Amino acid sequence: MRHVLKLTRWELWKLARRPSSYVGFVLCLVFAAVALIGFEWSQYKGKKIGGLAIDPSQYLNGPFFANFVLNIGFFALLPLVAATVAGSQLAGEHKDGTLRALLVRPPSRTAVYVAKALASLVWLELMVVFLCGLALLIGHVAYGGGSLLIYIWEYRNAGFWIVPADDWPALLALACVGAGAALAIIVAAALCISAITDNPVVAHVGTLGGFFISSVLQRLPDEIMGPSFKEMLPTRHMNFWHELYRWYHPAGSTVDHHRLWTDVAWCGGLTVGFFVLGLALFRRRDLTG
Amino acid sequence: MPPVLATHELRKRYRGRTVVDGVSLTVERGDVYGFLGPNGAGKSTTLRMVLDLVRPTSGRVELFGRPPSDRRVLARVGAIVESPALYTYLSGRDNLRMLADLSGGAPAARIDEVLDRVDLRDRAGDLVRVYSHGMKQRLAIAAALLPRPELIILDEPTNGLDPMGIRAMRELVRSLAADDGLTIVLSSHLLVEVEQVCNRGAIIARGRKRWEGEVAALLAGRERVRLRARPLDRALAIVGELGGAGREVEPGLAHVTGVVAAALVPALVAAGVEVDEVAPESPTLEDVFVSMVDAAEAA
């Protein structure tokens, strides 16, 4: 345990000192800027949508923009960042030869693996918070503040709802933690592949390939891809954190606890599964070359 | 007291190919142990098994009487396996700070001490990215020395170094053994390195140990006579009559063993052979090594 904590600290320090670690932050910046440009071109901007009790255009503000960027980024950007950070951990060090320098010292392979997983998760969470915080800042400057309009695709039948200005900071903070936790599955998968290759690109592409295949299969009609099979796909469960928004429904919590805990259990199980598999492979691996 | 390092019938197979085949080595405290072999002989794989980087297919390794899977024993070992492995985006000092902490910790004064030892203190603040290969190699040695190890394993430490770097590395190894009393395992395919620095060693070829023992003993008893005479075939016949053996190594020149020069010259003169050169010669480790490797190749 002592070795794990020490190693985690050094792994985070290495991430902080490695210039390539900041590519993800730059991508977050670009992503938020592109989202803002997209917003400016939105056909709904400044228009009242007919048939709704509220006028959504009044709520195009900082918190809405931050939430929008977080939700879109969760599928469009953050998996890429998660796969890149975690996929480089073991494969990148193996390629550079520095993994040897670590493994000829007293800390065990298990300690090295666990420390790299923890450091990747912390770094990823920092990027999630950075993306959301940056979008909040940009949104505030561009559109001002106010209450948060919630519209989640899975709960579209429930329509829009409003979270008051006093409540949305906590909601967004929880959403950041939830999104980071959901992405742990990508970190675990990338680390698992990283444990068996000395080419980080293989880990990046392999993880993202798996993620996008899962996303595509999940969207196929039930007639083509059976629901029981879809239930096993990681992307089927990664939106569990969206239930957090339903805690803040004006009519009181409408959280579907069964769905929530089923998704959490699947995500947790798959994350632990990838983690344990990767660890087992890493412990057995011969470090040649 | 158990040997510092012992391997017992160590074997490694990769995809049906045996790269290390039943290698048993013993390194005693205070040895400067040369581990010789041509490229691809299995030296690095053996050392990786010693350091728990590669799992043996069979056989076992003991460091200070303990298996390397007992990670605490690795605190007593400093190692460089093949090329120096350093974080190029960190400074030399930061590399040492981190690696020292992972080896059990070392105060800043110890870091300065090892930097002085490898003559890198002035450049310690620079990123490793801008270091020359020789500087990286020296920094890697500094990293290996940090935890005050009892055993240092250096795998091909002079690879890629210029002549000055090779000489400096050789001096450093000598000094680590003589001044610090460290036990050193030095893997190399450069025989002059082992001949000049090591007291004991082993030769490995095609994955199998061909010899292990005192370097001096390996060379002793292998003196030969360099003979240039006309006609050479007549001279070699006389060598045979005297109980020796000779081999023509180039036109007009033979290497003769089993006969001393003092006995050979009168016999050649008496037989009317013209003697142009008779010179006692000590074989180099290279000669011995090449003959062993040739024998292994032939087998």
Coordinates of C-alpha atoms in Angstrom, one line a residue:
Chain A
M1 CA 0.0 0.0 0.0
R2 CA 2.9 2.3 0.9
H3 CA 4.4 1.6 -2.5
V4 CA 1.1 2.2 -4.3
L5 CA 0.7 5.7 -2.7
K6 CA 4.3 6.6 -3.4
L7 CA 4.1 5.4 -7.0
T8 CA 0.7 7.1 -7.6
R9 CA 2.3 10.4 -6.5
W10 CA 5.2 9.9 -8.8
E11 CA 2.9 8.8 -11.7
L12 CA 0.9 12.0 -11.3
W13 CA 4.1 14.0 -11.1
K14 CA 5.3 12.4 -14.4
L15 CA 2.0 13.1 -16.0
A16 CA 2.2 16.7 -14.9
R17 CA 5.7 17.1 -16.3
R18 CA 5.2 15.3 -19.6
P19 CA 4.2 17.8 -22.3
S20 CA 2.0 15.3 -24.1
S21 CA -0.2 15.0 -21.1
Y22 CA -1.6 18.4 -21.9
V23 CA -2.8 17.5 -25.3
G24 CA -6.1 16.5 -23.7
F25 CA -6.5 19.9 -22.1
V26 CA -5.8 21.6 -25.4
L27 CA -8.4 19.4 -27.1
C28 CA -10.9 20.4 -24.3
L29 CA -10.2 24.0 -25.1
V30 CA -10.7 23.5 -28.8
F31 CA -13.8 21.4 -28.2
A32 CA -15.4 24.1 -26.0
A33 CA -14.6 26.8 -28.6
V34 CA -16.1 24.7 -31.4
A35 CA -19.2 24.1 -29.3
L36 CA -19.6 27.8 -28.8
I37 CA -19.3 28.4 -32.5
G38 CA -21.9 25.7 -33.1
F39 CA -24.2 27.4 -30.6
E40 CA -23.9 30.7 -32.5
W41 CA -25.1 28.9 -35.6
S42 CA -27.9 27.1 -33.8
Q43 CA -31.2 27.3 -35.5
Y44 CA -33.0 27.5 -32.2
K45 CA -31.0 30.4 -30.8
G46 CA -33.3 33.3 -30.0
K47 CA -36.4 31.4 -31.1
K48 CA -39.3 30.3 -29.0
I49 CA -40.1 26.6 -29.5
G50 CA -43.8 26.2 -29.9
G51 CA -45.8 24.0 -27.6
L52 CA -43.5 24.2 -24.6
A53 CA -44.4 25.6 -21.3
I54 CA -41.0 27.3 -21.2
D55 CA -39.0 29.2 -23.7
P56 CA -35.7 27.2 -23.9
S57 CA -33.9 30.1 -25.6
Q58 CA -34.1 32.1 -22.4
Y59 CA -31.9 29.4 -20.8
L60 CA -29.1 29.3 -23.3
N61 CA -26.6 30.5 -20.7
G62 CA -23.3 29.6 -19.0
P63 CA -24.5 26.5 -17.0
F64 CA -26.5 25.2 -20.0
F65 CA -23.5 25.5 -22.2
A66 CA -21.3 23.8 -19.6
N67 CA -23.8 20.9 -19.3
F68 CA -24.1 20.7 -23.1
V69 CA -20.4 20.5 -23.6
L70 CA -20.0 17.9 -20.8
N71 CA -22.7 15.7 -22.3
I72 CA -21.4 15.9 -25.9
G73 CA -17.8 15.7 -24.7
F74 CA -18.6 12.5 -22.8
F75 CA -19.1 10.6 -26.0
A76 CA -17.1 12.7 -28.5
L77 CA -13.9 13.8 -26.7
L78 CA -13.4 12.3 -23.2
P79 CA -13.2 8.7 -24.3
L80 CA -10.4 9.7 -26.6
V81 CA -8.6 11.5 -23.8
A82 CA -9.2 8.6 -21.4
A83 CA -7.9 6.0 -23.9
T84 CA -4.8 8.2 -24.7
V85 CA -3.8 8.8 -21.1
A86 CA -4.3 5.3 -19.8
G87 CA -3.1 3.6 -23.0
S88 CA 0.2 5.4 -22.9
Q89 CA 0.9 4.4 -19.3
L90 CA 2.4 0.9 -19.7
A91 CA 2.9 0.6 -23.4
G92 CA 4.5 4.1 -23.6
E93 CA 6.9 3.3 -20.8
H94 CA 7.7 -0.1 -22.3
K95 CA 8.4 1.5 -25.6
D96 CA 10.7 4.1 -24.0
G97 CA 12.4 1.4 -21.8
T98 CA 11.5 3.2 -18.6
L99 CA 9.2 0.4 -17.5
R100 CA 12.4 -1.7 -16.9
A101 CA 13.8 1.0 -14.7
L102 CA 10.6 0.9 -12.5
L103 CA 10.4 -2.9 -12.4
V104 CA 14.0 -3.6 -11.3
R105 CA 13.2 -1.7 -8.1
P106 CA 11.4 -3.0 -5.0
P107 CA 7.8 -2.0 -5.9
S108 CA 5.9 -4.9 -7.3
R109 CA 4.2 -5.1 -10.7
T110 CA 0.9 -5.0 -9.0
A111 CA 1.8 -1.7 -7.2
V112 CA 3.0 -0.2 -10.5
Y113 CA -0.2 -1.3 -12.3
V114 CA -2.5 0.0 -9.6
A115 CA -0.6 3.3 -9.3
K116 CA -0.8 3.9 -13.0
A117 CA -4.6 3.1 -13.0
L118 CA -5.1 5.6 -10.1
A119 CA -3.0 8.3 -11.7
S120 CA -4.9 7.9 -15.0
L121 CA -8.2 8.2 -13.2
V122 CA -7.2 11.3 -11.3
W123 CA -5.8 12.9 -14.5
L124 CA -8.9 12.1 -16.4
E125 CA -11.1 13.5 -13.7
L126 CA -9.0 16.7 -13.8
M127 CA -9.7 16.9 -17.5
V128 CA -13.5 16.4 -17.0
V129 CA -13.5 19.2 -14.5
F130 CA -11.4 21.3 -16.7
L131 CA -13.7 20.8 -19.7
C132 CA -16.8 21.6 -17.7
G133 CA -15.2 24.6 -15.9
L134 CA -13.9 26.0 -19.1
A135 CA -17.3 25.6 -20.8
L136 CA -18.9 27.3 -17.8
L137 CA -16.5 30.2 -18.1
I138 CA -16.9 30.6 -21.8
G139 CA -20.7 30.2 -21.5
H140 CA -20.9 32.8 -18.8
V141 CA -18.9 35.3 -20.8
A142 CA -20.9 34.6 -24.0
Y143 CA -24.4 34.2 -22.5
G144 CA -24.4 35.1 -18.9
G145 CA -25.6 33.1 -15.9
G146 CA -29.0 31.9 -14.6
S147 CA -30.8 28.7 -14.0
L148 CA -29.9 25.4 -15.7
L149 CA -32.2 24.0 -18.3
I150 CA -32.0 20.2 -18.3
Y151 CA -32.8 18.2 -21.4
I152 CA -31.5 14.6 -21.5
W153 CA -32.2 12.5 -24.5
E154 CA -33.0 9.3 -22.6
Y155 CA -35.6 11.1 -20.6
R156 CA -37.0 13.1 -23.5
N157 CA -40.5 12.0 -22.7
A158 CA -40.1 14.0 -19.4
G159 CA -39.4 17.1 -21.5
F160 CA -37.3 20.0 -20.1
W161 CA -36.9 20.9 -16.5
I162 CA -35.2 23.8 -14.8
V163 CA -32.6 23.6 -12.0
P164 CA -32.4 26.8 -10.0
A165 CA -29.2 28.8 -9.9
D166 CA -28.6 27.8 -6.3
D167 CA -28.6 24.1 -7.1
W168 CA -26.9 23.7 -10.5
P169 CA -23.2 24.1 -9.2
A170 CA -23.6 21.0 -7.0
L171 CA -25.4 19.2 -9.9
L172 CA -22.6 20.0 -12.4
A173 CA -20.0 19.0 -9.9
L174 CA -21.7 15.7 -9.3
A175 CA -22.1 15.2 -13.1
C176 CA -18.3 15.7 -13.5
V177 CA -17.6 13.1 -10.9
G178 CA -20.2 10.7 -12.5
A179 CA -18.9 11.2 -16.0
G180 CA -15.3 10.6 -14.7
A181 CA -16.5 7.4 -12.9
A182 CA -18.3 6.2 -16.0
L183 CA -15.1 6.7 -18.1
A184 CA -13.2 4.5 -15.7
I185 CA -14.3 1.6 -17.9
I186 CA -12.3 3.2 -20.8
V187 CA -9.3 3.7 -18.5
A188 CA -9.4 0.1 -17.4
A189 CA -9.7 -1.2 -21.0
A190 CA -6.9 1.0 -22.2
L191 CA -4.6 0.0 -19.4
C192 CA -5.5 -3.7 -20.0
I193 CA -4.4 -3.4 -23.7
S194 CA -1.4 -1.3 -22.7
A195 CA -0.3 -4.1 -20.5
I196 CA 0.2 -6.5 -23.4
T197 CA 1.7 -4.2 -26.1
D198 CA 4.7 -2.0 -26.3
N199 CA 3.1 0.3 -28.8
P200 CA 0.8 2.9 -27.1
V201 CA -1.0 3.5 -30.4
V202 CA -2.3 -0.1 -30.3
A203 CA -3.8 0.6 -26.9
H204 CA -5.4 3.9 -28.0
V205 CA -6.8 2.6 -31.2
G206 CA -7.9 -0.8 -29.7
T207 CA -9.7 0.9 -26.8
L208 CA -11.4 3.5 -29.0
G209 CA -12.3 0.9 -31.6
G210 CA -14.0 -1.2 -28.9
F211 CA -15.8 1.9 -27.6
F212 CA -17.2 2.9 -31.0
I213 CA -18.1 -0.7 -32.0
S214 CA -20.1 -0.9 -28.7
S215 CA -21.7 2.5 -29.4
V216 CA -22.8 1.4 -32.9
L217 CA -24.1 -2.0 -31.8
Q218 CA -26.0 -0.4 -29.0
R219 CA -27.9 1.8 -31.5
L220 CA -28.9 -1.0 -33.9
P221 CA -32.6 -2.0 -33.8
D222 CA -33.6 -4.7 -31.4
E223 CA -34.6 -6.9 -34.3
I224 CA -31.0 -6.9 -35.5
M225 CA -29.2 -6.9 -32.2
G226 CA -31.0 -8.5 -29.4
P227 CA -31.6 -6.5 -26.2
S228 CA -30.0 -9.2 -24.0
F229 CA -26.8 -8.9 -26.0
K230 CA -27.0 -5.1 -25.9
E231 CA -27.2 -5.3 -22.2
M232 CA -23.6 -6.6 -22.1
L233 CA -22.2 -3.6 -24.1
P234 CA -20.3 -1.1 -22.0
T235 CA -21.8 1.9 -23.7
R236 CA -25.3 0.6 -22.8
H237 CA -24.6 1.4 -19.1
M238 CA -22.1 4.3 -19.2
N239 CA -24.9 6.9 -19.0
F240 CA -25.8 5.9 -15.5
W241 CA -24.6 9.3 -14.2
H242 CA -27.5 11.0 -16.2
E243 CA -29.8 9.7 -13.4
L244 CA -28.1 12.4 -11.3
Y245 CA -30.1 15.0 -13.2
R246 CA -33.3 13.4 -12.2
W247 CA -32.5 14.0 -8.5
Y248 CA -33.0 17.6 -9.3
H249 CA -36.4 17.3 -11.0
P250 CA -38.7 20.1 -9.8
A251 CA -41.4 17.5 -9.0
G252 CA -38.9 15.6 -6.7
S253 CA -36.5 12.9 -7.5
T254 CA -37.6 10.7 -10.4
V255 CA -34.5 8.5 -10.3
D256 CA -35.0 5.0 -11.6
H257 CA -33.0 3.3 -8.9
H258 CA -33.2 -0.1 -10.5
R259 CA -31.9 1.2 -13.7
L260 CA -29.2 3.3 -11.9
W261 CA -27.8 0.4 -9.9
T262 CA -28.0 -2.0 -12.7
D263 CA -25.9 0.3 -14.9
V264 CA -23.5 1.0 -12.0
A265 CA -23.1 -2.7 -11.4
W266 CA -22.4 -3.4 -15.1
C267 CA -20.0 -0.5 -15.4
G268 CA -18.3 -1.4 -12.1
G269 CA -18.1 -5.1 -13.1
L270 CA -16.7 -4.4 -16.5
T271 CA -14.2 -1.9 -15.1
V272 CA -13.0 -4.3 -12.5
G273 CA -12.9 -7.1 -15.1
F274 CA -10.7 -5.2 -17.4
F275 CA -8.6 -4.1 -14.5
V276 CA -8.1 -7.6 -13.1
L277 CA -7.4 -9.0 -16.6
G278 CA -4.9 -6.4 -17.4
L279 CA -3.2 -6.8 -14.0
A280 CA -3.0 -10.6 -14.5
L281 CA -1.5 -10.2 -18.0
F282 CA 1.0 -7.6 -16.8
R283 CA 2.1 -9.7 -13.9
R284 CA 2.8 -12.6 -16.3
R285 CA 4.3 -10.6 -19.0
D286 CA 8.0 -11.0 -20.1
L287 CA 9.6 -7.6 -20.5
T288 CA 11.8 -8.2 -23.5
G289 CA 13.0 -5.7 -26.1
Chain B
M1 CA 26.7 -17.1 3.4
P2 CA 24.8 -17.6 0.1
P3 CA 26.3 -16.3 -3.2
V4 CA 25.3 -12.8 -4.2
L5 CA 23.8 -14.2 -7.3
A6 CA 23.2 -17.8 -8.4
T7 CA 21.2 -19.2 -11.2
H8 CA 20.3 -22.9 -11.3
E9 CA 19.7 -24.6 -14.6
L10 CA 18.0 -21.5 -15.9
R11 CA 16.0 -22.1 -19.1
K12 CA 13.9 -19.9 -21.3
R13 CA 11.9 -20.8 -24.3
Y14 CA 10.1 -18.4 -26.7
R15 CA 7.7 -19.9 -29.1
G16 CA 9.4 -23.2 -29.2
R17 CA 12.9 -21.8 -29.4
T18 CA 15.3 -22.2 -26.5
V19 CA 17.2 -19.0 -26.0
V20 CA 18.7 -19.8 -22.6
D21 CA 19.4 -23.5 -22.0
G22 CA 20.3 -24.7 -18.5
V23 CA 22.6 -21.8 -17.5
S24 CA 23.9 -22.1 -13.9
L25 CA 26.1 -19.2 -12.7
T26 CA 27.5 -18.3 -9.3
V27 CA 28.7 -14.8 -8.4
E28 CA 30.4 -14.4 -5.1
R29 CA 30.7 -11.3 -3.0
G30 CA 33.4 -9.0 -4.3
D31 CA 33.5 -10.5 -7.8
V32 CA 33.7 -8.4 -10.9
Y33 CA 32.0 -11.0 -13.0
G34 CA 32.2 -10.8 -16.8
F35 CA 29.3 -12.4 -18.6
L36 CA 30.5 -12.9 -22.1
G37 CA 28.8 -13.9 -25.3
P38 CA 28.2 -12.9 -28.9
N39 CA 25.1 -10.9 -29.7
G40 CA 22.0 -13.1 -29.4
A41 CA 23.7 -15.6 -27.1
G42 CA 21.1 -15.2 -24.4
K43 CA 23.0 -12.8 -22.0
S44 CA 20.3 -10.1 -21.8
T45 CA 17.5 -12.8 -21.4
T46 CA 19.5 -14.4 -18.6
L47 CA 20.0 -11.0 -16.8
R48 CA 16.3 -10.2 -17.3
M49 CA 15.4 -13.5 -15.6
V50 CA 17.8 -12.5 -12.8
L51 CA 16.0 -9.2 -12.4
D52 CA 12.5 -10.8 -12.6
L53 CA 11.7 -9.0 -15.8
V54 CA 11.4 -12.3 -17.7
R55 CA 10.0 -15.5 -16.2
P56 CA 12.2 -18.6 -16.6
T57 CA 10.6 -21.5 -18.3
S58 CA 12.4 -23.7 -15.7
G59 CA 15.2 -23.3 -13.3
R60 CA 15.6 -20.7 -10.6
V61 CA 17.4 -17.5 -9.6
E62 CA 18.7 -16.5 -6.2
L63 CA 19.8 -13.0 -5.2
F64 CA 21.4 -13.1 -1.8
G65 CA 19.8 -16.4 -1.3
R66 CA 16.3 -15.1 -2.1
P67 CA 14.2 -15.3 -5.3
P68 CA 13.9 -12.0 -7.2
S69 CA 10.2 -12.2 -6.8
D70 CA 10.8 -11.3 -3.2
R71 CA 11.0 -7.6 -4.2
R72 CA 12.8 -6.5 -1.1
V73 CA 15.9 -8.2 -2.4
L74 CA 15.9 -5.8 -5.4
A75 CA 16.7 -2.9 -3.0
R76 CA 20.2 -4.5 -2.7
V77 CA 20.7 -4.5 -6.5
G78 CA 21.4 -1.7 -8.9
A79 CA 20.9 -2.6 -12.6
I80 CA 21.1 -1.2 -16.1
V81 CA 19.5 -3.5 -18.6
E82 CA 20.5 -2.8 -22.2
S83 CA 20.1 0.9 -23.0
P84 CA 19.8 3.4 -20.2
A85 CA 16.1 3.8 -19.4
L86 CA 15.4 7.4 -18.3
Y87 CA 12.6 9.8 -18.5
T88 CA 13.7 12.2 -21.1
Y89 CA 11.2 14.9 -20.2
L90 CA 12.6 15.1 -16.7
S91 CA 15.9 16.6 -15.6
G92 CA 18.7 14.3 -14.6
R93 CA 18.2 15.2 -10.9
D94 CA 14.4 14.6 -11.1
N95 CA 15.0 11.2 -12.6
L96 CA 17.3 10.4 -9.6
R97 CA 14.9 11.8 -7.1
M98 CA 12.1 9.6 -8.3
L99 CA 14.1 6.5 -8.7
A100 CA 15.7 7.0 -5.3
D101 CA 12.3 7.3 -3.7
L102 CA 11.1 4.1 -5.3
S103 CA 14.3 2.3 -4.1
G104 CA 13.6 3.2 -0.5
G105 CA 14.6 6.8 -0.5
A106 CA 17.9 8.8 -0.6
P107 CA 18.7 12.2 0.8
A108 CA 19.6 15.1 -1.5
A109 CA 23.2 14.8 -0.4
R110 CA 23.3 11.2 -1.7
I111 CA 21.9 12.4 -5.0
D112 CA 24.7 15.0 -5.2
E113 CA 27.2 12.3 -4.3
V114 CA 26.3 9.9 -7.1
L115 CA 26.1 12.8 -9.5
D116 CA 29.6 13.7 -8.6
R117 CA 30.6 10.1 -8.9
V118 CA 29.5 10.1 -12.6
D119 CA 30.7 13.6 -13.2
L120 CA 27.2 15.0 -14.0
R121 CA 26.5 17.4 -11.2
D122 CA 26.9 20.4 -13.4
R123 CA 24.3 19.1 -15.9
A124 CA 21.9 17.6 -13.4
G125 CA 19.3 20.3 -13.9
D126 CA 19.2 19.8 -17.7
L127 CA 16.4 17.7 -19.3
V128 CA 17.7 14.2 -20.1
R129 CA 16.4 14.8 -23.6
V130 CA 19.5 17.0 -24.3
Y131 CA 22.0 14.5 -22.8
S132 CA 24.4 12.6 -25.0
H133 CA 24.3 8.8 -25.0
G134 CA 27.3 8.7 -22.7
M135 CA 25.7 11.1 -20.3
K136 CA 22.6 9.1 -20.2
Q137 CA 24.6 6.0 -19.5
R138 CA 26.4 7.7 -16.7
L139 CA 23.1 9.0 -15.3
A140 CA 21.7 5.4 -15.4
I141 CA 24.7 4.2 -13.4
A142 CA 24.1 7.0 -10.9
A143 CA 20.5 5.8 -10.6
A144 CA 21.7 2.3 -10.0
L145 CA 24.1 3.4 -7.3
L146 CA 21.6 5.6 -5.5
P147 CA 20.3 3.0 -3.0
R148 CA 23.9 1.9 -2.1
P149 CA 23.4 -1.5 -3.7
E150 CA 25.7 -4.5 -2.9
L151 CA 25.3 -5.9 -6.4
I152 CA 25.5 -3.9 -9.7
I153 CA 24.3 -5.5 -12.9
L154 CA 25.5 -3.7 -16.0
D155 CA 24.2 -5.1 -19.3
E156 CA 26.4 -4.0 -22.2
P157 CA 27.3 -0.7 -20.5
T158 CA 29.7 0.5 -23.2
N159 CA 27.2 0.0 -26.1
G160 CA 27.0 3.1 -28.2
L161 CA 29.8 5.0 -26.3
D162 CA 32.7 6.7 -28.1
P163 CA 36.3 5.6 -27.2
M164 CA 36.6 8.2 -24.4
G165 CA 33.2 7.1 -23.0
I166 CA 34.3 3.5 -23.1
R167 CA 37.4 4.3 -21.2
A168 CA 35.6 6.4 -18.7
M169 CA 33.0 3.6 -18.1
R170 CA 35.8 1.0 -17.7
E171 CA 37.4 3.3 -15.1
L172 CA 34.1 3.7 -13.3
V173 CA 33.5 0.0 -13.1
R174 CA 37.0 -0.6 -11.8
S175 CA 36.5 2.1 -9.2
L176 CA 33.1 0.7 -8.1
A177 CA 34.8 -2.6 -7.5
A178 CA 38.0 -1.4 -5.9
D179 CA 36.9 1.7 -4.0
D180 CA 33.3 0.8 -3.1
G181 CA 33.7 -3.0 -2.8
L182 CA 30.7 -3.6 -4.9
T183 CA 30.0 -7.0 -6.6
I184 CA 29.6 -6.3 -10.3
V185 CA 28.1 -8.4 -13.1
L186 CA 29.2 -7.0 -16.4
S187 CA 27.6 -8.4 -19.5
S188 CA 29.4 -7.7 -22.7
H189 CA 30.4 -8.9 -26.1
L190 CA 33.6 -6.8 -25.8
L191 CA 36.3 -9.1 -24.6
V192 CA 38.8 -6.5 -23.8
E193 CA 36.4 -5.0 -21.3
V194 CA 36.1 -8.3 -19.4
E195 CA 39.8 -9.1 -19.7
Q196 CA 40.8 -5.7 -18.3
V197 CA 38.2 -5.4 -15.6
C198 CA 36.9 -8.8 -14.4
N199 CA 38.4 -11.4 -12.1
R200 CA 35.7 -14.1 -12.8
G201 CA 33.3 -14.7 -15.6
A202 CA 31.3 -17.0 -17.8
I203 CA 31.0 -17.5 -21.5
I204 CA 27.6 -18.2 -23.1
A205 CA 27.0 -19.1 -26.7
R206 CA 23.7 -20.2 -28.3
G207 CA 22.0 -20.1 -24.9
R208 CA 24.4 -22.5 -23.2
K209 CA 27.2 -21.8 -20.7
R210 CA 30.5 -22.8 -22.2
W211 CA 32.8 -21.9 -19.4
E212 CA 32.7 -20.3 -15.9
G213 CA 35.6 -19.5 -13.7
E214 CA 38.6 -17.3 -13.1
V215 CA 39.5 -15.2 -16.1
A216 CA 43.2 -15.6 -15.4
A217 CA 42.8 -19.4 -15.1
L218 CA 41.1 -19.4 -18.5
L219 CA 44.0 -17.8 -20.1
A220 CA 46.7 -19.7 -18.2
G221 CA 48.1 -22.8 -19.9
R222 CA 47.0 -21.6 -23.3
E223 CA 50.3 -20.0 -24.1
R224 CA 51.4 -20.6 -27.7
V225 CA 54.3 -20.0 -29.9
R226 CA 54.1 -17.9 -33.0
L227 CA 56.2 -19.6 -35.6
R228 CA 57.3 -18.4 -39.0
A229 CA 59.5 -20.9 -40.7
R230 CA 60.4 -22.4 -44.2
P231 CA 59.2 -24.9 -45.1
L232 CA 56.3 -24.6 -42.7
D233 CA 54.9 -28.1 -43.3
R234 CA 58.3 -29.6 -42.3
A235 CA 58.4 -27.4 -39.2
L236 CA 54.9 -28.5 -38.2
A237 CA 55.9 -32.1 -38.6
I238 CA 58.7 -31.5 -36.2
V239 CA 56.3 -29.8 -33.8
G240 CA 54.3 -33.0 -33.9
E241 CA 57.4 -35.2 -33.3
L242 CA 58.0 -33.1 -30.2
G243 CA 54.5 -33.8 -28.9
G244 CA 53.0 -30.4 -29.8
A245 CA 50.4 -29.3 -32.2
G246 CA 50.5 -26.5 -34.8
R247 CA 48.1 -24.8 -37.2
E248 CA 48.9 -22.6 -40.2
V249 CA 46.9 -19.4 -39.6
E250 CA 48.2 -17.6 -42.6
P251 CA 50.8 -18.4 -45.3
G252 CA 54.1 -19.0 -43.7
L253 CA 52.8 -18.4 -40.1
A254 CA 51.6 -21.0 -37.6
H255 CA 50.4 -21.0 -34.0
V256 CA 52.0 -23.8 -32.1
T257 CA 50.9 -25.2 -28.7
G258 CA 52.3 -27.9 -26.5
V259 CA 55.9 -27.0 -27.2
V260 CA 58.1 -24.4 -25.6
A261 CA 60.1 -22.1 -27.8
A262 CA 63.4 -23.1 -26.1
A263 CA 62.9 -26.8 -27.2
L264 CA 61.5 -26.0 -30.6
V265 CA 64.2 -23.8 -32.0
P266 CA 67.2 -26.3 -31.7
A267 CA 65.0 -29.1 -33.2
L268 CA 64.0 -27.0 -36.1
V269 CA 67.6 -25.8 -36.8
A270 CA 68.9 -29.4 -36.5
A271 CA 66.4 -30.5 -39.1
G272 CA 67.5 -27.7 -41.5
V273 CA 64.3 -25.7 -41.2
E274 CA 64.9 -21.9 -41.8
V275 CA 63.4 -20.2 -38.8
D276 CA 62.3 -16.6 -39.4
E277 CA 60.4 -16.0 -36.2
V278 CA 59.7 -17.8 -32.9
A279 CA 57.8 -15.8 -30.3
P280 CA 56.0 -17.0 -27.2
E281 CA 52.6 -15.5 -27.1
S282 CA 49.8 -15.3 -24.5
P283 CA 46.4 -15.7 -26.1
T284 CA 43.8 -13.0 -25.5
L285 CA 40.5 -13.7 -24.0
E286 CA 39.2 -13.0 -27.5
D287 CA 41.1 -16.0 -28.9
V288 CA 39.7 -18.3 -26.2
F289 CA 36.3 -16.8 -26.7
V290 CA 36.3 -17.2 -30.5
S291 CA 37.5 -20.8 -30.2
M292 CA 34.7 -21.6 -27.7
V293 CA 32.1 -19.9 -29.8
D294 CA 33.4 -21.6 -33.0
A295 CA 33.2 -25.0 -31.2
A296 CA 29.6 -24.2 -30.1
E297 CA 28.7 -23.2 -33.7
A298 CA 30.3 -26.4 -35.0
A299 CA 28.3 -28.4 -32.5

